mmCIF file of C-alpha atoms (C1' of nucleotides) in Angstrom:
data_model
loop_
_atom_site.group_PDB
_atom_site.id
_atom_site.type_symbol
_atom_site.label_atom_id
_atom_site.label_comp_id
_atom_site.label_asym_id
_atom_site.label_seq_id
_atom_site.Cartn_x
_atom_site.Cartn_y
_atom_site.Cartn_z
ATOM 1 C CA MET A 13 -0.043 -0.148 -0.049
ATOM 2 C CA ASP A 14 1.230 3.113 0.867
ATOM 3 C CA ASP A 15 5.181 1.807 1.572
ATOM 4 C CA ALA A 16 7.143 5.592 0.751
ATOM 5 C CA ARG A 17 5.954 7.015 4.264
ATOM 6 C CA LEU A 18 8.112 4.062 5.884
ATOM 7 C CA ILE A 19 11.735 4.644 5.587
ATOM 8 C CA VAL A 20 12.122 7.637 8.170
ATOM 9 C CA ASP A 21 14.076 6.110 10.629
ATOM 10 C CA ALA A 22 14.174 2.908 12.957
ATOM 11 C CA GLU A 23 11.208 4.593 15.696
ATOM 12 C CA THR A 24 9.030 5.497 13.191
ATOM 13 C CA VAL A 25 8.902 2.440 11.663
ATOM 14 C CA VAL A 26 8.005 0.688 14.795
ATOM 15 C CA ALA A 27 5.245 3.164 16.090
ATOM 16 C CA GLU A 28 3.679 2.821 12.188
ATOM 17 C CA ARG A 29 3.683 -0.546 12.212
ATOM 18 C CA PRO A 30 0.707 -2.099 12.667
ATOM 19 C CA ARG A 31 2.561 -4.753 15.086
ATOM 20 C CA ASP A 32 1.168 -7.431 16.956
ATOM 21 C CA HIS A 33 2.651 -6.639 20.425
ATOM 22 C CA LYS A 34 2.918 -10.827 21.684
ATOM 23 C CA ALA A 35 6.166 -9.563 23.766
ATOM 24 C CA GLU A 36 3.820 -7.457 25.824
ATOM 25 C CA LEU A 37 1.523 -10.028 25.832
ATOM 26 C CA ARG A 38 3.578 -12.416 27.072
ATOM 27 C CA LEU A 39 4.990 -9.815 29.675
ATOM 28 C CA TRP A 40 2.174 -8.974 31.117
ATOM 29 C CA LEU A 41 0.402 -13.248 31.232
ATOM 30 C CA ARG A 42 4.475 -13.379 33.537
ATOM 31 C CA LEU A 43 3.838 -10.584 36.137
ATOM 32 C CA LEU A 44 0.339 -11.971 36.043
ATOM 33 C CA THR A 45 1.889 -15.257 37.056
ATOM 34 C CA CYS A 46 4.070 -14.246 39.213
ATOM 35 C CA ALA A 47 1.255 -12.180 41.464
ATOM 36 C CA THR A 48 -0.735 -14.737 41.395
ATOM 37 C CA LEU A 49 1.666 -16.971 42.253
ATOM 38 C CA VAL A 50 2.969 -15.180 45.510
ATOM 39 C CA GLU A 51 -0.808 -14.015 46.729
ATOM 40 C CA ASP A 52 -2.241 -17.747 46.106
ATOM 41 C CA GLU A 53 0.025 -19.308 48.339
ATOM 42 C CA ILE A 54 -0.531 -16.343 50.750
ATOM 43 C CA ARG A 55 -4.028 -16.204 50.754
ATOM 44 C CA SER A 56 -3.019 -20.471 51.654
ATOM 45 C CA ARG A 57 -1.081 -19.934 54.237
ATOM 46 C CA LEU A 58 -2.922 -17.451 56.104
ATOM 47 C CA ARG A 59 -5.676 -19.946 55.915
ATOM 48 C CA SER A 60 -4.352 -22.887 57.350
ATOM 49 C CA GLU A 61 -1.834 -21.050 59.991
ATOM 50 C CA PHE A 62 -4.234 -18.429 61.211
ATOM 51 C CA ASP A 63 -7.584 -19.215 59.646
ATOM 52 C CA VAL A 64 -7.761 -16.537 58.356
ATOM 53 C CA THR A 65 -9.241 -14.761 54.816
ATOM 54 C CA LEU A 66 -6.598 -12.439 52.726
ATOM 55 C CA PRO A 67 -8.912 -9.401 52.804
ATOM 56 C CA ARG A 68 -9.301 -9.856 56.675
ATOM 57 C CA PHE A 69 -5.109 -9.725 56.395
ATOM 58 C CA ASP A 70 -5.330 -6.718 54.497
ATOM 59 C CA LEU A 71 -7.834 -5.067 56.154
ATOM 60 C CA MET A 72 -6.368 -5.046 59.765
ATOM 61 C CA ALA A 73 -3.714 -4.250 57.932
ATOM 62 C CA GLN A 74 -4.783 -0.775 57.051
ATOM 63 C CA LEU A 75 -5.759 -0.436 61.009
ATOM 64 C CA HIS A 76 -2.676 -1.589 62.244
ATOM 65 C CA LYS A 77 -1.499 1.341 60.305
ATOM 66 C CA ALA A 78 -4.255 3.526 61.739
ATOM 67 C CA PRO A 79 -4.193 3.374 65.521
ATOM 68 C CA ASP A 80 -6.836 5.959 65.633
ATOM 69 C CA GLY A 81 -9.112 4.571 63.622
ATOM 70 C CA LEU A 82 -10.704 4.744 60.158
ATOM 71 C CA THR A 83 -14.251 5.075 58.219
ATOM 72 C CA LEU A 84 -15.641 2.821 56.529
ATOM 73 C CA SER A 85 -15.058 5.140 53.306
ATOM 74 C CA GLN A 86 -11.782 5.700 54.135
ATOM 75 C CA LEU A 87 -10.922 1.857 54.723
ATOM 76 C CA SER A 88 -12.620 1.369 50.722
ATOM 77 C CA GLY A 89 -10.470 3.760 49.718
ATOM 78 C CA ARG A 90 -7.250 2.192 50.640
ATOM 79 C CA MET A 91 -8.039 -1.246 50.005
ATOM 80 C CA MET A 92 -9.416 -0.490 46.271
ATOM 81 C CA VAL A 93 -12.591 -2.083 47.379
ATOM 82 C CA SER A 94 -16.050 -1.383 47.390
ATOM 83 C CA ASN A 95 -18.033 -0.051 49.922
ATOM 84 C CA GLY A 96 -20.671 -2.439 50.376
ATOM 85 C CA ASN A 97 -18.277 -5.263 50.773
ATOM 86 C CA LEU A 98 -16.462 -3.384 53.320
ATOM 87 C CA THR A 99 -19.913 -3.599 55.292
ATOM 88 C CA ALA A 100 -19.662 -7.759 55.087
ATOM 89 C CA LEU A 101 -16.218 -7.869 56.310
ATOM 90 C CA VAL A 102 -16.170 -5.544 59.027
ATOM 91 C CA GLU A 103 -18.904 -7.189 60.433
ATOM 92 C CA ARG A 104 -17.136 -10.794 60.489
ATOM 93 C CA LEU A 105 -14.185 -9.002 61.889
ATOM 94 C CA VAL A 106 -16.477 -7.488 64.598
ATOM 95 C CA GLU A 107 -17.901 -10.847 64.938
ATOM 96 C CA ALA A 108 -14.580 -12.210 65.562
ATOM 97 C CA GLY A 109 -13.670 -9.699 67.865
ATOM 98 C CA GLN A 110 -11.259 -8.451 66.458
ATOM 99 C CA LEU A 111 -12.421 -5.041 65.592
ATOM 100 C CA GLU A 112 -15.024 -2.543 66.594
ATOM 101 C CA ARG A 113 -17.574 -0.493 65.135
ATOM 102 C CA ARG A 114 -18.130 3.650 66.722
ATOM 103 C CA VAL A 115 -20.741 5.528 64.995
ATOM 104 C CA SER A 116 -19.274 8.381 65.213
ATOM 105 C CA GLU A 117 -20.467 11.252 67.713
ATOM 106 C CA THR A 118 -20.077 14.242 66.088
ATOM 107 C CA ASP A 119 -22.003 13.157 62.465
ATOM 108 C CA ARG A 120 -23.978 9.819 62.660
ATOM 109 C CA ARG A 121 -23.504 9.116 59.250
ATOM 110 C CA VAL A 122 -20.053 7.794 59.825
ATOM 111 C CA VAL A 123 -18.788 4.289 61.298
ATOM 112 C CA ASN A 124 -15.387 4.301 62.771
ATOM 113 C CA VAL A 125 -13.358 1.025 62.845
ATOM 114 C CA VAL A 126 -10.672 0.149 65.195
ATOM 115 C CA LEU A 127 -9.200 -3.100 65.937
ATOM 116 C CA THR A 128 -9.860 -4.889 69.369
ATOM 117 C CA ALA A 129 -6.741 -5.497 71.563
ATOM 118 C CA GLN A 130 -7.102 -8.967 70.735
ATOM 119 C CA GLY A 131 -7.291 -8.321 66.714
ATOM 120 C CA GLU A 132 -3.904 -6.059 67.340
ATOM 121 C CA ARG A 133 -2.172 -9.420 68.943
ATOM 122 C CA ASP A 134 -3.628 -11.166 65.841
ATOM 123 C CA PHE A 135 -2.261 -8.961 63.296
ATOM 124 C CA ALA A 136 1.196 -9.081 65.146
ATOM 125 C CA ALA A 137 1.553 -12.449 65.148
ATOM 126 C CA MET A 138 0.200 -12.849 61.099
ATOM 127 C CA ALA A 139 2.197 -9.734 59.687
ATOM 128 C CA SER A 140 5.327 -11.721 61.417
ATOM 129 C CA ARG A 141 5.021 -14.437 59.749
ATOM 130 C CA HIS A 142 4.048 -12.870 56.580
ATOM 131 C CA GLU A 143 6.766 -10.538 56.011
ATOM 132 C CA GLY A 144 8.845 -13.655 56.225
ATOM 133 C CA TRP A 145 6.822 -15.682 53.628
ATOM 134 C CA ILE A 146 7.714 -12.632 51.271
ATOM 135 C CA ALA A 147 11.484 -12.466 52.052
ATOM 136 C CA ASP A 148 11.686 -16.185 51.112
ATOM 137 C CA PHE A 149 9.011 -15.620 48.194
ATOM 138 C CA PHE A 150 11.991 -13.116 46.540
ATOM 139 C CA GLY A 151 14.764 -14.574 48.132
ATOM 140 C CA GLU A 152 16.812 -16.173 45.513
ATOM 141 C CA LEU A 153 16.895 -11.889 44.021
ATOM 142 C CA SER A 154 19.949 -10.205 44.538
ATOM 143 C CA ASP A 155 19.455 -6.511 46.014
ATOM 144 C CA ALA A 156 20.461 -4.873 42.614
ATOM 145 C CA GLU A 157 18.333 -7.481 41.325
ATOM 146 C CA SER A 158 15.121 -6.040 43.915
ATOM 147 C CA GLU A 159 16.574 -2.447 43.478
ATOM 148 C CA ASP A 160 15.999 -3.057 39.183
ATOM 149 C CA LEU A 161 13.083 -4.888 39.647
ATOM 150 C CA MET A 162 11.434 -1.842 41.964
ATOM 151 C CA ARG A 163 12.481 0.920 38.988
ATOM 152 C CA LEU A 164 11.295 -0.948 36.822
ATOM 153 C CA LEU A 165 7.513 -2.016 38.133
ATOM 154 C CA GLY A 166 7.805 2.058 38.716
ATOM 155 C CA LYS A 167 7.705 2.296 35.696
ATOM 156 C CA LEU A 168 5.566 0.463 34.154
ATOM 157 C CA LYS A 169 3.108 1.651 37.303
ATOM 158 C CA ALA A 170 3.009 4.969 36.177
ATOM 159 C CA SER A 171 2.819 3.718 32.362
ATOM 160 C CA ALA A 172 -0.035 1.719 33.057
ATOM 161 C CA ARG A 173 -1.539 4.509 35.051
ATOM 162 C CA ALA A 174 -0.963 7.002 32.354
ATOM 163 C CA ALA A 175 -2.662 5.194 29.926
ATOM 164 C CA ILE A 176 -5.589 4.200 32.297
ATOM 165 C CA THR A 177 -6.297 7.941 33.079
ATOM 166 C CA GLY A 178 -4.731 9.227 30.418
ATOM 167 C CA PRO A 179 -6.861 8.737 27.064
ATOM 168 C CA ARG A 180 -9.167 11.431 27.444
ATOM 169 C CA GLU A 181 -8.221 13.243 24.546
ATOM 170 C CA GLY A 182 -8.904 17.028 24.363
ATOM 171 C CA ARG A 183 -8.751 18.527 27.667
ATOM 172 C CA MET B 6 24.835 -4.772 73.507
ATOM 173 C CA ASP B 7 26.161 -7.517 71.581
ATOM 174 C CA ASP B 8 28.145 -5.827 68.755
ATOM 175 C CA ALA B 9 31.450 -8.081 69.573
ATOM 176 C CA ARG B 10 30.047 -10.381 66.565
ATOM 177 C CA LEU B 11 29.229 -7.840 64.155
ATOM 178 C CA ILE B 12 31.931 -6.982 62.158
ATOM 179 C CA VAL B 13 32.652 -10.020 60.427
ATOM 180 C CA ASP B 14 32.244 -9.368 57.054
ATOM 181 C CA ALA B 15 28.945 -7.450 54.913
ATOM 182 C CA GLU B 16 27.113 -10.640 53.760
ATOM 183 C CA THR B 17 27.415 -11.795 57.536
ATOM 184 C CA VAL B 18 26.093 -9.260 58.534
ATOM 185 C CA VAL B 19 22.945 -8.715 56.853
ATOM 186 C CA ALA B 20 22.751 -12.605 56.911
ATOM 187 C CA GLU B 21 22.630 -12.853 60.995
ATOM 188 C CA ARG B 22 21.088 -9.674 61.586
ATOM 189 C CA PRO B 23 16.906 -10.574 62.312
ATOM 190 C CA ARG B 24 16.674 -8.063 60.006
ATOM 191 C CA ASP B 25 13.111 -6.662 59.109
ATOM 192 C CA HIS B 26 12.675 -7.766 54.786
ATOM 193 C CA LYS B 27 10.795 -4.014 54.271
ATOM 194 C CA ALA B 28 12.149 -3.676 50.606
ATOM 195 C CA GLU B 29 11.219 -7.151 49.690
ATOM 196 C CA LEU B 30 7.499 -6.321 51.163
ATOM 197 C CA ARG B 31 7.311 -2.949 49.828
ATOM 198 C CA LEU B 32 8.687 -4.839 46.220
ATOM 199 C CA TRP B 33 5.196 -7.552 46.849
ATOM 200 C CA LEU B 34 3.163 -4.699 47.336
ATOM 201 C CA ARG B 35 4.557 -2.266 44.386
ATOM 202 C CA LEU B 36 4.043 -5.386 41.927
ATOM 203 C CA LEU B 37 1.065 -6.602 43.211
ATOM 204 C CA THR B 38 -0.451 -3.062 42.456
ATOM 205 C CA CYS B 39 0.885 -3.173 39.118
ATOM 206 C CA ALA B 40 -0.968 -6.366 38.525
ATOM 207 C CA THR B 41 -4.071 -4.974 39.959
ATOM 208 C CA LEU B 42 -3.839 -2.160 38.545
ATOM 209 C CA VAL B 43 -3.599 -3.481 34.968
ATOM 210 C CA GLU B 44 -6.102 -6.397 35.455
ATOM 211 C CA ASP B 45 -8.896 -4.352 36.688
ATOM 212 C CA GLU B 46 -8.844 -1.993 34.245
ATOM 213 C CA ILE B 47 -8.770 -5.539 31.499
ATOM 214 C CA ARG B 48 -12.157 -6.365 33.656
ATOM 215 C CA SER B 49 -13.675 -3.186 33.855
ATOM 216 C CA ARG B 50 -13.057 -2.698 29.505
ATOM 217 C CA LEU B 51 -13.752 -5.919 28.623
ATOM 218 C CA ARG B 52 -17.164 -6.000 30.748
ATOM 219 C CA SER B 53 -18.244 -2.819 28.860
ATOM 220 C CA GLU B 54 -16.909 -2.904 25.784
ATOM 221 C CA PHE B 55 -18.084 -6.657 25.523
ATOM 222 C CA ASP B 56 -20.494 -7.086 28.986
ATOM 223 C CA VAL B 57 -18.235 -10.517 28.990
ATOM 224 C CA THR B 58 -16.242 -10.848 32.436
ATOM 225 C CA LEU B 59 -12.671 -12.064 33.021
ATOM 226 C CA PRO B 60 -13.229 -15.674 33.739
ATOM 227 C CA ARG B 61 -15.304 -15.962 30.504
ATOM 228 C CA PHE B 62 -12.550 -14.410 28.159
ATOM 229 C CA ASP B 63 -9.679 -16.510 30.160
ATOM 230 C CA LEU B 64 -12.191 -19.938 29.036
ATOM 231 C CA MET B 65 -12.500 -18.780 25.797
ATOM 232 C CA ALA B 66 -9.219 -17.764 25.035
ATOM 233 C CA GLN B 67 -7.583 -21.378 26.483
ATOM 234 C CA LEU B 68 -10.667 -23.104 23.792
ATOM 235 C CA HIS B 69 -9.304 -20.731 20.992
ATOM 236 C CA LYS B 70 -5.510 -22.098 22.044
ATOM 237 C CA ALA B 71 -7.301 -25.444 21.683
ATOM 238 C CA PRO B 72 -9.202 -25.741 18.525
ATOM 239 C CA ASP B 73 -10.070 -29.668 19.333
ATOM 240 C CA GLY B 74 -11.549 -28.573 22.428
ATOM 241 C CA LEU B 75 -10.417 -29.418 25.786
ATOM 242 C CA THR B 76 -12.121 -31.479 28.822
ATOM 243 C CA LEU B 77 -13.479 -29.616 32.496
ATOM 244 C CA SER B 78 -10.734 -31.184 33.847
ATOM 245 C CA GLN B 79 -7.974 -30.030 31.222
ATOM 246 C CA LEU B 80 -9.226 -26.204 31.267
ATOM 247 C CA SER B 81 -9.370 -25.773 35.814
ATOM 248 C CA GLY B 82 -6.050 -27.110 35.502
ATOM 249 C CA ARG B 83 -4.463 -24.582 32.820
ATOM 250 C CA MET B 84 -7.235 -21.898 34.384
ATOM 251 C CA MET B 85 -5.661 -22.663 37.350
ATOM 252 C CA VAL B 86 -9.469 -22.726 38.855
ATOM 253 C CA SER B 87 -11.272 -25.470 40.865
ATOM 254 C CA ASN B 88 -13.281 -28.110 39.012
ATOM 255 C CA GLY B 89 -16.182 -26.858 40.226
ATOM 256 C CA ASN B 90 -15.672 -23.167 39.503
ATOM 257 C CA LEU B 91 -15.415 -24.876 35.969
ATOM 258 C CA THR B 92 -19.135 -26.319 36.021
ATOM 259 C CA ALA B 93 -20.747 -23.549 36.691
ATOM 260 C CA LEU B 94 -18.344 -21.226 34.377
ATOM 261 C CA VAL B 95 -19.574 -23.303 31.217
ATOM 262 C CA GLU B 96 -22.703 -23.511 31.655
ATOM 263 C CA ARG B 97 -22.796 -19.476 31.710
ATOM 264 C CA LEU B 98 -21.039 -19.225 28.688
ATOM 265 C CA VAL B 99 -23.607 -22.500 27.000
ATOM 266 C CA GLU B 100 -26.513 -20.382 27.737
ATOM 267 C CA ALA B 101 -25.065 -17.719 26.009
ATOM 268 C CA GLY B 102 -24.480 -19.940 23.248
ATOM 269 C CA GLN B 103 -20.705 -19.325 22.980
ATOM 270 C CA LEU B 104 -19.748 -23.435 23.545
ATOM 271 C CA GLU B 105 -20.966 -26.276 23.343
ATOM 272 C CA ARG B 106 -20.958 -29.432 25.828
ATOM 273 C CA ARG B 107 -19.808 -32.656 24.219
ATOM 274 C CA VAL B 108 -19.966 -35.938 26.281
ATOM 275 C CA SER B 109 -17.264 -38.188 24.903
ATOM 276 C CA GLU B 110 -18.404 -41.157 23.084
ATOM 277 C CA THR B 111 -15.898 -43.204 24.400
ATOM 278 C CA ASP B 112 -15.377 -42.428 28.352
ATOM 279 C CA ARG B 113 -19.462 -40.831 29.434
ATOM 280 C CA ARG B 114 -17.327 -39.698 32.441
ATOM 281 C CA VAL B 115 -15.738 -36.619 30.728
ATOM 282 C CA VAL B 116 -17.501 -33.637 29.205
ATOM 283 C CA ASN B 117 -15.528 -31.847 25.657
ATOM 284 C CA VAL B 118 -16.000 -28.253 25.224
ATOM 285 C CA VAL B 119 -15.644 -26.337 22.817
ATOM 286 C CA LEU B 120 -15.825 -22.789 20.835
ATOM 287 C CA THR B 121 -18.826 -22.264 18.995
ATOM 288 C CA ALA B 122 -18.914 -20.563 15.675
ATOM 289 C CA GLN B 123 -20.028 -17.444 17.112
ATOM 290 C CA GLY B 124 -17.458 -17.888 20.427
ATOM 291 C CA GLU B 125 -15.027 -17.918 18.108
ATOM 292 C CA ARG B 126 -16.218 -14.373 16.569
ATOM 293 C CA ASP B 127 -16.788 -12.823 19.954
ATOM 294 C CA PHE B 128 -13.353 -14.179 21.020
ATOM 295 C CA ALA B 129 -11.944 -13.345 17.411
ATOM 296 C CA ALA B 130 -12.932 -9.374 18.344
ATOM 297 C CA MET B 131 -11.834 -9.276 22.162
ATOM 298 C CA ALA B 132 -8.773 -11.142 21.989
ATOM 299 C CA SER B 133 -7.599 -8.291 19.341
ATOM 300 C CA ARG B 134 -8.735 -5.193 21.216
ATOM 301 C CA HIS B 135 -7.408 -6.918 24.694
ATOM 302 C CA GLU B 136 -4.052 -7.357 22.580
ATOM 303 C CA GLY B 137 -3.957 -3.330 22.112
ATOM 304 C CA TRP B 138 -4.948 -2.520 25.978
ATOM 305 C CA ILE B 139 -1.741 -4.732 26.938
ATOM 306 C CA ALA B 140 0.376 -2.948 24.717
ATOM 307 C CA ASP B 141 -0.493 0.911 25.586
ATOM 308 C CA PHE B 142 -0.396 -0.463 29.125
ATOM 309 C CA PHE B 143 3.327 -1.262 28.946
ATOM 310 C CA GLY B 144 3.955 1.465 26.423
ATOM 311 C CA GLU B 145 6.264 3.874 28.293
ATOM 312 C CA LEU B 146 9.201 0.979 28.502
ATOM 313 C CA SER B 147 11.546 0.838 26.119
ATOM 314 C CA ASP B 148 12.276 -2.865 24.501
ATOM 315 C CA ALA B 149 15.235 -2.936 26.711
ATOM 316 C CA GLU B 150 13.503 -2.668 29.926
ATOM 317 C CA SER B 151 10.702 -4.795 28.825
ATOM 318 C CA GLU B 152 13.266 -7.590 28.660
ATOM 319 C CA ASP B 153 14.831 -7.096 31.694
ATOM 320 C CA LEU B 154 11.940 -7.117 33.287
ATOM 321 C CA MET B 155 10.683 -10.120 31.212
ATOM 322 C CA ARG B 156 14.203 -11.634 32.634
ATOM 323 C CA LEU B 157 13.561 -10.855 36.681
ATOM 324 C CA LEU B 158 10.036 -11.896 36.528
ATOM 325 C CA GLY B 159 11.042 -15.105 34.531
ATOM 326 C CA LYS B 160 13.716 -14.814 38.188
ATOM 327 C CA LEU B 161 11.564 -13.966 40.699
ATOM 328 C CA LYS B 162 8.825 -17.039 39.841
ATOM 329 C CA ALA B 163 11.364 -19.788 39.897
ATOM 330 C CA SER B 164 12.280 -18.145 43.012
ATOM 331 C CA ALA B 165 9.316 -18.214 44.622
ATOM 332 C CA ARG B 166 8.079 -21.816 43.575
ATOM 333 C CA ALA B 167 11.063 -22.730 44.750
ATOM 334 C CA ALA B 168 10.244 -21.315 48.217
ATOM 335 C CA ILE B 169 6.658 -22.817 47.768
ATOM 336 C CA THR B 170 7.132 -26.226 46.832
ATOM 337 C CA GLY B 171 10.742 -26.631 48.223
ATOM 338 C CA PRO B 172 10.480 -26.372 52.247
ATOM 339 C CA ARG B 173 9.816 -30.494 52.362
ATOM 340 C CA GLU B 174 12.672 -30.619 54.153
ATOM 341 C CA GLY B 175 14.039 -34.314 53.975
ATOM 342 C CA ARG B 176 13.435 -36.145 51.310
ATOM 343 C "C1'" DC C 13 -37.711 26.559 58.616
ATOM 344 C "C1'" DG C 14 -37.516 23.257 55.212
ATOM 345 C "C1'" DG C 15 -36.955 21.144 51.113
ATOM 346 C "C1'" DA C 16 -33.200 20.018 47.319
ATOM 347 C "C1'" DT C 17 -28.887 17.681 47.589
ATOM 348 C "C1'" DT C 18 -24.850 15.309 49.122
ATOM 349 C "C1'" DC C 19 -23.033 12.188 51.748
ATOM 350 C "C1'" DA C 20 -21.673 7.465 54.433
ATOM 351 C "C1'" DT C 21 -23.013 3.442 54.964
ATOM 352 C "C1'" DT C 22 -26.454 -0.494 54.064
ATOM 353 C "C1'" DT C 23 -29.031 -3.786 51.060
ATOM 354 C "C1'" DT C 24 -29.626 -6.289 46.917
ATOM 355 C "C1'" DA C 25 -28.662 -9.365 43.131
ATOM 356 C "C1'" DA C 26 -25.495 -11.627 40.300
ATOM 357 C "C1'" DG C 27 -20.952 -13.873 39.815
ATOM 358 C "C1'" DC C 28 -16.799 -15.646 40.969
ATOM 359 C "C1'" DT C 29 -14.507 -18.974 44.209
ATOM 360 C "C1'" DT C 30 -12.844 -22.727 46.611
ATOM 361 C "C1'" DA C 31 -13.255 -26.491 49.570
ATOM 362 C "C1'" DA C 32 -15.450 -31.057 50.722
ATOM 363 C "C1'" DA C 33 -19.109 -34.278 49.420
ATOM 364 C "C1'" DA C 34 -21.958 -36.324 46.570
ATOM 365 C "C1'" DC C 35 -22.164 -39.029 42.796
ATOM 366 C "C1'" DA C 36 -21.617 -41.564 38.550
ATOM 367 C "C1'" DA C 37 -18.743 -43.874 35.582
ATOM 368 C "C1'" DT C 38 -14.479 -46.527 34.263
ATOM 369 C "C1'" DT C 39 -10.707 -49.898 35.509
ATOM 370 C "C1'" DG C 40 -7.511 -53.279 38.273
ATOM 371 C "C1'" DG C 41 -7.386 -57.467 40.502
ATOM 372 C "C1'" DC C 42 -9.270 -61.668 41.716
ATOM 373 C "C1'" DG D 27 -18.255 -61.828 36.560
ATOM 374 C "C1'" DC D 28 -17.878 -58.740 40.078
ATOM 375 C "C1'" DC D 29 -15.781 -55.514 43.812
ATOM 376 C "C1'" DA D 30 -12.744 -51.525 44.707
ATOM 377 C "C1'" DA D 31 -10.375 -48.487 44.112
ATOM 378 C "C1'" DT D 32 -10.114 -44.552 40.988
ATOM 379 C "C1'" DT D 33 -11.161 -40.760 38.224
ATOM 380 C "C1'" DG D 34 -14.411 -36.584 35.858
ATOM 381 C "C1'" DT D 35 -18.176 -34.365 37.003
ATOM 382 C "C1'" DT D 36 -21.482 -32.201 40.058
ATOM 383 C "C1'" DT D 37 -23.729 -30.219 43.813
ATOM 384 C "C1'" DT D 38 -23.095 -27.554 48.491
ATOM 385 C "C1'" DA D 39 -22.187 -24.308 51.940
ATOM 386 C "C1'" DA D 40 -19.313 -20.649 52.551
ATOM 387 C "C1'" DG D 41 -16.856 -16.148 51.563
ATOM 388 C "C1'" DC D 42 -15.392 -12.305 48.143
ATOM 389 C "C1'" DT D 43 -16.787 -8.898 45.366
ATOM 390 C "C1'" DT D 44 -19.378 -5.217 42.580
ATOM 391 C "C1'" DA D 45 -22.793 -2.387 40.980
ATOM 392 C "C1'" DA D 46 -26.539 0.179 41.634
ATOM 393 C "C1'" DA D 47 -30.900 0.844 44.058
ATOM 394 C "C1'" DA D 48 -32.129 2.174 48.815
ATOM 395 C "C1'" DT D 49 -31.697 4.528 53.873
ATOM 396 C "C1'" DG D 50 -31.077 8.210 57.100
ATOM 397 C "C1'" DA D 51 -27.835 12.043 57.882
ATOM 398 C "C1'" DA D 52 -26.274 16.353 57.564
ATOM 399 C "C1'" DT D 53 -26.039 19.957 55.002
ATOM 400 C "C1'" DC D 54 -27.555 23.864 51.500
ATOM 401 C "C1'" DC D 55 -29.779 27.709 50.738
ATOM 402 C "C1'" DG D 56 -33.663 30.883 49.456
#
DNA sequence: CGGATTCATTTTAAGCTTAAAACAATTGGC
DNA sequence: GCCAATTGTTTTAAGCTTAAAATGAATCCG
């Protein structure tokens, strides 16, 4: 067809060829495999050692980082999870005695959630084990490799965010 | 305290200190963020553009790669998903006219699943868009960076697998 | 003051996910 | 041929997840 414009320079050629993106696809699949591999194993260990689900662990981790408690909306924002989801999740942890709900006195719409002493203790035990597991999973990477990976993932994160948020042409 | 044993060499110090593994934890969190970011966006686009869920897309992708069809067990193995899960998933795609079940004639326990012509058409359209999205998400990475990332993730995959399968002491 | 709007949470409906139990068909050993 | 073990699938129970509708409370503004 119009091969005339093809030979400009290497970059342009790459950009204009309707090339297949199998390499990116493989990269994505590998990234997903790694994440799933690690996540599923953590899930399974949390379950067998502590009889806790990953979402509950995540929720407790958020509250641990915020000793003064958080509202449901703050939690759903930080956990990237829907508000309705949280209502049920919190409910179960309250039943288990690890969380406490406190309806705000200044604004009766908001519910503050805090770890109980029991919840704090339970979480400490889990977090310590959890950190060790992660160290094991990443154990074969040298410090330099970890740094490289950290940097590349940082770049990917920025790239993906741009691709997701960006394409609002004309603003 | 007992600083006496501290000065041996850098490696020993690192190895013996009951050091915290916050760096690995941050790395894991970043990896998870990237995977979740991309996966959620794919999920959302598949839903809004094609009214299809990610699990259904994955299932169709597996069948597309195996034009002669697969059994439920083969599918559950490749998708890393439970057998029971698949039964329901397949059921819905059959209702949608994209899949066909065929009870094997040689072994009446096994069910073979194949894409219908409609399913094949639907999948082709989705797969093409999907590939473009991935290319966009990874767009800011140079070819060299993509290769590095591929290699490092390969190493991580091996490391994690070893940590997961390995620690059966004494065999 | 009072109606409209906004905001935080809960409820609902639909779907994904798993582990474990149940079922059904086949195969192996006698 | 028959019984036991194995294998492939389905069912069940429990939990996670979301989007959308519903509720209830606070705030805005005329």
